[in-house]
JSON list of C-alpha atoms in Angstrom, two decimals:
[
{"chain": "M", "resi": 1, "resn": "MET", "atom": "CA", "xyz": [5.85, 5.41, -96.58]},
{"chain": "M", "resi": 2, "resn": "LEU", "atom": "CA", "xyz": [3.91, 8.37, -97.72]},
{"chain": "M", "resi": 3, "resn": "THR", "atom": "CA", "xyz": [5.35, 10.06, -100.85]},
{"chain": "M", "resi": 4, "resn": "THR", "atom": "CA", "xyz": [6.26, 13.94, -100.61]},
{"chain": "M", "resi": 5, "resn": "SER", "atom": "CA", "xyz": [3.24, 14.55, -103.08]},
{"chain": "M", "resi": 6, "resn": "GLU", "atom": "CA", "xyz": [1.01, 12.41, -100.52]},
{"chain": "M", "resi": 7, "resn": "ILE", "atom": "CA", "xyz": [2.20, 14.42, -97.61]},
{"chain": "M", "resi": 8, "resn": "GLN", "atom": "CA", "xyz": [1.65, 17.72, -99.38]},
{"chain": "M", "resi": 9, "resn": "ALA", "atom": "CA", "xyz": [-1.95, 16.48, -100.23]},
{"chain": "M", "resi": 10, "resn": "GLU", "atom": "CA", "xyz": [-2.60, 15.73, -96.55]},
{"chain": "M", "resi": 11, "resn": "LEU", "atom": "CA", "xyz": [-1.08, 19.19, -95.40]},
{"chain": "M", "resi": 12, "resn": "ALA", "atom": "CA", "xyz": [-3.45, 20.78, -97.70]},
{"chain": "M", "resi": 13, "resn": "ARG", "atom": "CA", "xyz": [-6.38, 19.77, -95.39]},
{"chain": "M", "resi": 14, "resn": "VAL", "atom": "CA", "xyz": [-4.51, 21.18, -92.37]},
{"chain": "M", "resi": 15, "resn": "THR", "atom": "CA", "xyz": [-5.24, 24.41, -90.66]},
{"chain": "M", "resi": 16, "resn": "TYR", "atom": "CA", "xyz": [-3.68, 25.89, -87.65]},
{"chain": "M", "resi": 17, "resn": "ARG", "atom": "CA", "xyz": [-3.34, 29.59, -86.74]},
{"chain": "M", "resi": 18, "resn": "GLN", "atom": "CA", "xyz": [-4.70, 32.19, -88.95]},
{"chain": "M", "resi": 19, "resn": "GLY", "atom": "CA", "xyz": [-2.02, 32.93, -91.60]},
{"chain": "M", "resi": 20, "resn": "TRP", "atom": "CA", "xyz": [0.08, 29.77, -90.93]},
{"chain": "M", "resi": 21, "resn": "THR", "atom": "CA", "xyz": [0.72, 27.74, -93.98]},
{"chain": "M", "resi": 22, "resn": "PHE", "atom": "CA", "xyz": [2.28, 24.42, -94.52]},
{"chain": "M", "resi": 23, "resn": "SER", "atom": "CA", "xyz": [4.30, 23.13, -97.53]},
{"chain": "M", "resi": 24, "resn": "ILE", "atom": "CA", "xyz": [6.78, 20.41, -98.31]},
{"chain": "M", "resi": 25, "resn": "TYR", "atom": "CA", "xyz": [9.96, 20.75, -100.40]},
{"chain": "M", "resi": 26, "resn": "GLN", "atom": "CA", "xyz": [12.68, 18.24, -101.42]},
{"chain": "M", "resi": 27, "resn": "ASP", "atom": "CA", "xyz": [16.01, 19.15, -100.32]},
{"chain": "M", "resi": 28, "resn": "ASP", "atom": "CA", "xyz": [18.92, 17.78, -102.60]},
{"chain": "M", "resi": 29, "resn": "TRP", "atom": "CA", "xyz": [21.05, 16.51, -99.76]},
{"chain": "M", "resi": 30, "resn": "GLU", "atom": "CA", "xyz": [18.58, 15.97, -96.78]},
{"chain": "M", "resi": 31, "resn": "GLY", "atom": "CA", "xyz": [15.30, 14.74, -98.41]},
{"chain": "M", "resi": 32, "resn": "PRO", "atom": "CA", "xyz": [11.77, 16.17, -97.68]},
{"chain": "M", "resi": 33, "resn": "HIS", "atom": "CA", "xyz": [11.33, 19.00, -95.47]},
{"chain": "M", "resi": 34, "resn": "LEU", "atom": "CA", "xyz": [8.27, 20.84, -93.89]},
{"chain": "M", "resi": 35, "resn": "LEU", "atom": "CA", "xyz": [8.26, 24.58, -94.26]},
{"chain": "M", "resi": 36, "resn": "VAL", "atom": "CA", "xyz": [6.00, 26.34, -91.87]},
{"chain": "M", "resi": 37, "resn": "THR", "atom": "CA", "xyz": [5.35, 30.03, -92.87]},
{"chain": "M", "resi": 38, "resn": "ALA", "atom": "CA", "xyz": [3.83, 31.95, -89.91]},
{"chain": "M", "resi": 39, "resn": "PRO", "atom": "CA", "xyz": [3.35, 35.45, -89.06]},
{"chain": "M", "resi": 40, "resn": "VAL", "atom": "CA", "xyz": [4.02, 36.20, -85.49]},
{"chain": "M", "resi": 41, "resn": "PRO", "atom": "CA", "xyz": [4.37, 39.22, -83.01]},
{"chain": "M", "resi": 42, "resn": "ASN", "atom": "CA", "xyz": [8.03, 40.41, -83.15]},
{"chain": "M", "resi": 43, "resn": "ALA", "atom": "CA", "xyz": [9.27, 39.59, -79.75]},
{"chain": "M", "resi": 44, "resn": "TYR", "atom": "CA", "xyz": [12.15, 42.37, -80.08]},
{"chain": "M", "resi": 45, "resn": "GLN", "atom": "CA", "xyz": [10.14, 44.92, -81.60]},
{"chain": "M", "resi": 46, "resn": "PRO", "atom": "CA", "xyz": [6.75, 45.31, -79.79]},
{"chain": "M", "resi": 47, "resn": "GLY", "atom": "CA", "xyz": [3.81, 46.06, -82.11]},
{"chain": "M", "resi": 48, "resn": "GLN", "atom": "CA", "xyz": [5.46, 44.52, -85.16]},
{"chain": "M", "resi": 49, "resn": "THR", "atom": "CA", "xyz": [4.83, 41.35, -86.80]},
{"chain": "M", "resi": 50, "resn": "ILE", "atom": "CA", "xyz": [7.43, 39.14, -88.69]},
{"chain": "M", "resi": 51, "resn": "THR", "atom": "CA", "xyz": [6.86, 36.31, -90.81]},
{"chain": "M", "resi": 52, "resn": "LEU", "atom": "CA", "xyz": [8.94, 33.06, -89.88]},
{"chain": "M", "resi": 53, "resn": "GLY", "atom": "CA", "xyz": [9.93, 30.48, -92.50]},
{"chain": "M", "resi": 54, "resn": "ILE", "atom": "CA", "xyz": [10.43, 27.42, -90.32]},
{"chain": "M", "resi": 55, "resn": "ARG", "atom": "CA", "xyz": [12.28, 24.49, -92.16]},
{"chain": "M", "resi": 56, "resn": "SER", "atom": "CA", "xyz": [12.06, 21.11, -90.42]},
{"chain": "M", "resi": 57, "resn": "PRO", "atom": "CA", "xyz": [13.37, 17.82, -91.87]},
{"chain": "M", "resi": 58, "resn": "LEU", "atom": "CA", "xyz": [10.67, 15.17, -92.13]},
{"chain": "M", "resi": 59, "resn": "PRO", "atom": "CA", "xyz": [11.05, 11.77, -90.67]},
{"chain": "M", "resi": 60, "resn": "PRO", "atom": "CA", "xyz": [9.85, 8.91, -92.54]},
{"chain": "M", "resi": 61, "resn": "ILE", "atom": "CA", "xyz": [6.02, 9.20, -92.51]},
{"chain": "M", "resi": 62, "resn": "PRO", "atom": "CA", "xyz": [4.23, 5.96, -92.74]},
{"chain": "M", "resi": 63, "resn": "ASP", "atom": "CA", "xyz": [0.73, 7.19, -92.87]},
{"chain": "M", "resi": 64, "resn": "ALA", "atom": "CA", "xyz": [-1.54, 10.03, -92.42]},
{"chain": "M", "resi": 65, "resn": "ASP", "atom": "CA", "xyz": [-2.19, 9.77, -88.75]},
{"chain": "M", "resi": 66, "resn": "TYR", "atom": "CA", "xyz": [1.61, 9.51, -88.03]},
{"chain": "M", "resi": 67, "resn": "LEU", "atom": "CA", "xyz": [1.86, 12.76, -90.03]},
{"chain": "M", "resi": 68, "resn": "HIS", "atom": "CA", "xyz": [-0.81, 14.44, -88.10]},
{"chain": "M", "resi": 69, "resn": "LEU", "atom": "CA", "xyz": [0.95, 13.32, -84.89]},
{"chain": "M", "resi": 70, "resn": "TRP", "atom": "CA", "xyz": [4.43, 14.59, -85.85]},
{"chain": "M", "resi": 71, "resn": "LEU", "atom": "CA", "xyz": [3.07, 17.88, -86.98]},
{"chain": "M", "resi": 72, "resn": "ALA", "atom": "CA", "xyz": [1.42, 18.48, -83.51]},
{"chain": "M", "resi": 73, "resn": "TRP", "atom": "CA", "xyz": [4.66, 17.59, -81.77]},
{"chain": "M", "resi": 74, "resn": "ARG", "atom": "CA", "xyz": [6.71, 20.00, -84.14]},
{"chain": "M", "resi": 75, "resn": "LEU", "atom": "CA", "xyz": [3.97, 22.81, -83.82]},
{"chain": "M", "resi": 76, "resn": "GLY", "atom": "CA", "xyz": [4.42, 22.33, -80.08]},
{"chain": "M", "resi": 77, "resn": "ARG", "atom": "CA", "xyz": [8.18, 22.72, -80.30]},
{"chain": "M", "resi": 78, "resn": "ILE", "atom": "CA", "xyz": [7.65, 26.10, -82.41]},
{"chain": "M", "resi": 79, "resn": "GLU", "atom": "CA", "xyz": [5.08, 27.37, -79.85]},
{"chain": "M", "resi": 80, "resn": "SER", "atom": "CA", "xyz": [7.67, 26.54, -77.11]},
{"chain": "M", "resi": 81, "resn": "HIS", "atom": "CA", "xyz": [10.38, 28.43, -78.62]},
{"chain": "M", "resi": 82, "resn": "GLU", "atom": "CA", "xyz": [7.87, 31.52, -79.40]},
{"chain": "M", "resi": 83, "resn": "SER", "atom": "CA", "xyz": [6.77, 31.58, -75.91]},
{"chain": "M", "resi": 84, "resn": "ARG", "atom": "CA", "xyz": [10.20, 31.63, -74.38]},
{"chain": "M", "resi": 85, "resn": "GLU", "atom": "CA", "xyz": [10.98, 34.76, -76.78]},
{"chain": "M", "resi": 86, "resn": "MET", "atom": "CA", "xyz": [7.73, 36.33, -75.47]},
{"chain": "M", "resi": 87, "resn": "LEU", "atom": "CA", "xyz": [7.82, 35.55, -71.77]},
{"chain": "M", "resi": 88, "resn": "ARG", "atom": "CA", "xyz": [9.17, 38.66, -69.85]},
{"chain": "M", "resi": 89, "resn": "ILE", "atom": "CA", "xyz": [10.10, 39.25, -66.21]},
{"chain": "M", "resi": 90, "resn": "ASP", "atom": "CA", "xyz": [10.52, 42.91, -65.55]},
{"chain": "M", "resi": 91, "resn": "GLY", "atom": "CA", "xyz": [11.01, 43.38, -69.28]},
{"chain": "M", "resi": 92, "resn": "ILE", "atom": "CA", "xyz": [13.51, 40.67, -69.59]},
{"chain": "M", "resi": 93, "resn": "ALA", "atom": "CA", "xyz": [13.22, 37.41, -71.39]},
{"chain": "M", "resi": 94, "resn": "PRO", "atom": "CA", "xyz": [15.12, 34.98, -69.04]},
{"chain": "M", "resi": 95, "resn": "PHE", "atom": "CA", "xyz": [14.45, 31.87, -71.36]},
{"chain": "M", "resi": 96, "resn": "ASP", "atom": "CA", "xyz": [15.02, 33.46, -74.64]},
{"chain": "M", "resi": 97, "resn": "PRO", "atom": "CA", "xyz": [16.04, 30.74, -77.18]},
{"chain": "M", "resi": 98, "resn": "HIS", "atom": "CA", "xyz": [18.41, 33.22, -78.97]},
{"chain": "M", "resi": 99, "resn": "ALA", "atom": "CA", "xyz": [20.44, 34.52, -75.92]}
]
């Protein structure tokens, strides 16, 4: 299994959207977590941007390839959440994940 330091070193190689960053922190109770910091359009205040701090517990990571695959999956989940906030029909977000 990769250590927290090895995961952080691997994440230092990763780029995604402009302004998005990835870091690892060790939760005292739950183990290693990924922190994704991401500036995104504010779905509830058009024209504004907010910075998200998305925390996700990490599964055991056996190697870098697995980390990359898991990260792609996690980013897909984040994008799905954001798209459901932004999708509007007649000004209403029918699939709003916060509703």
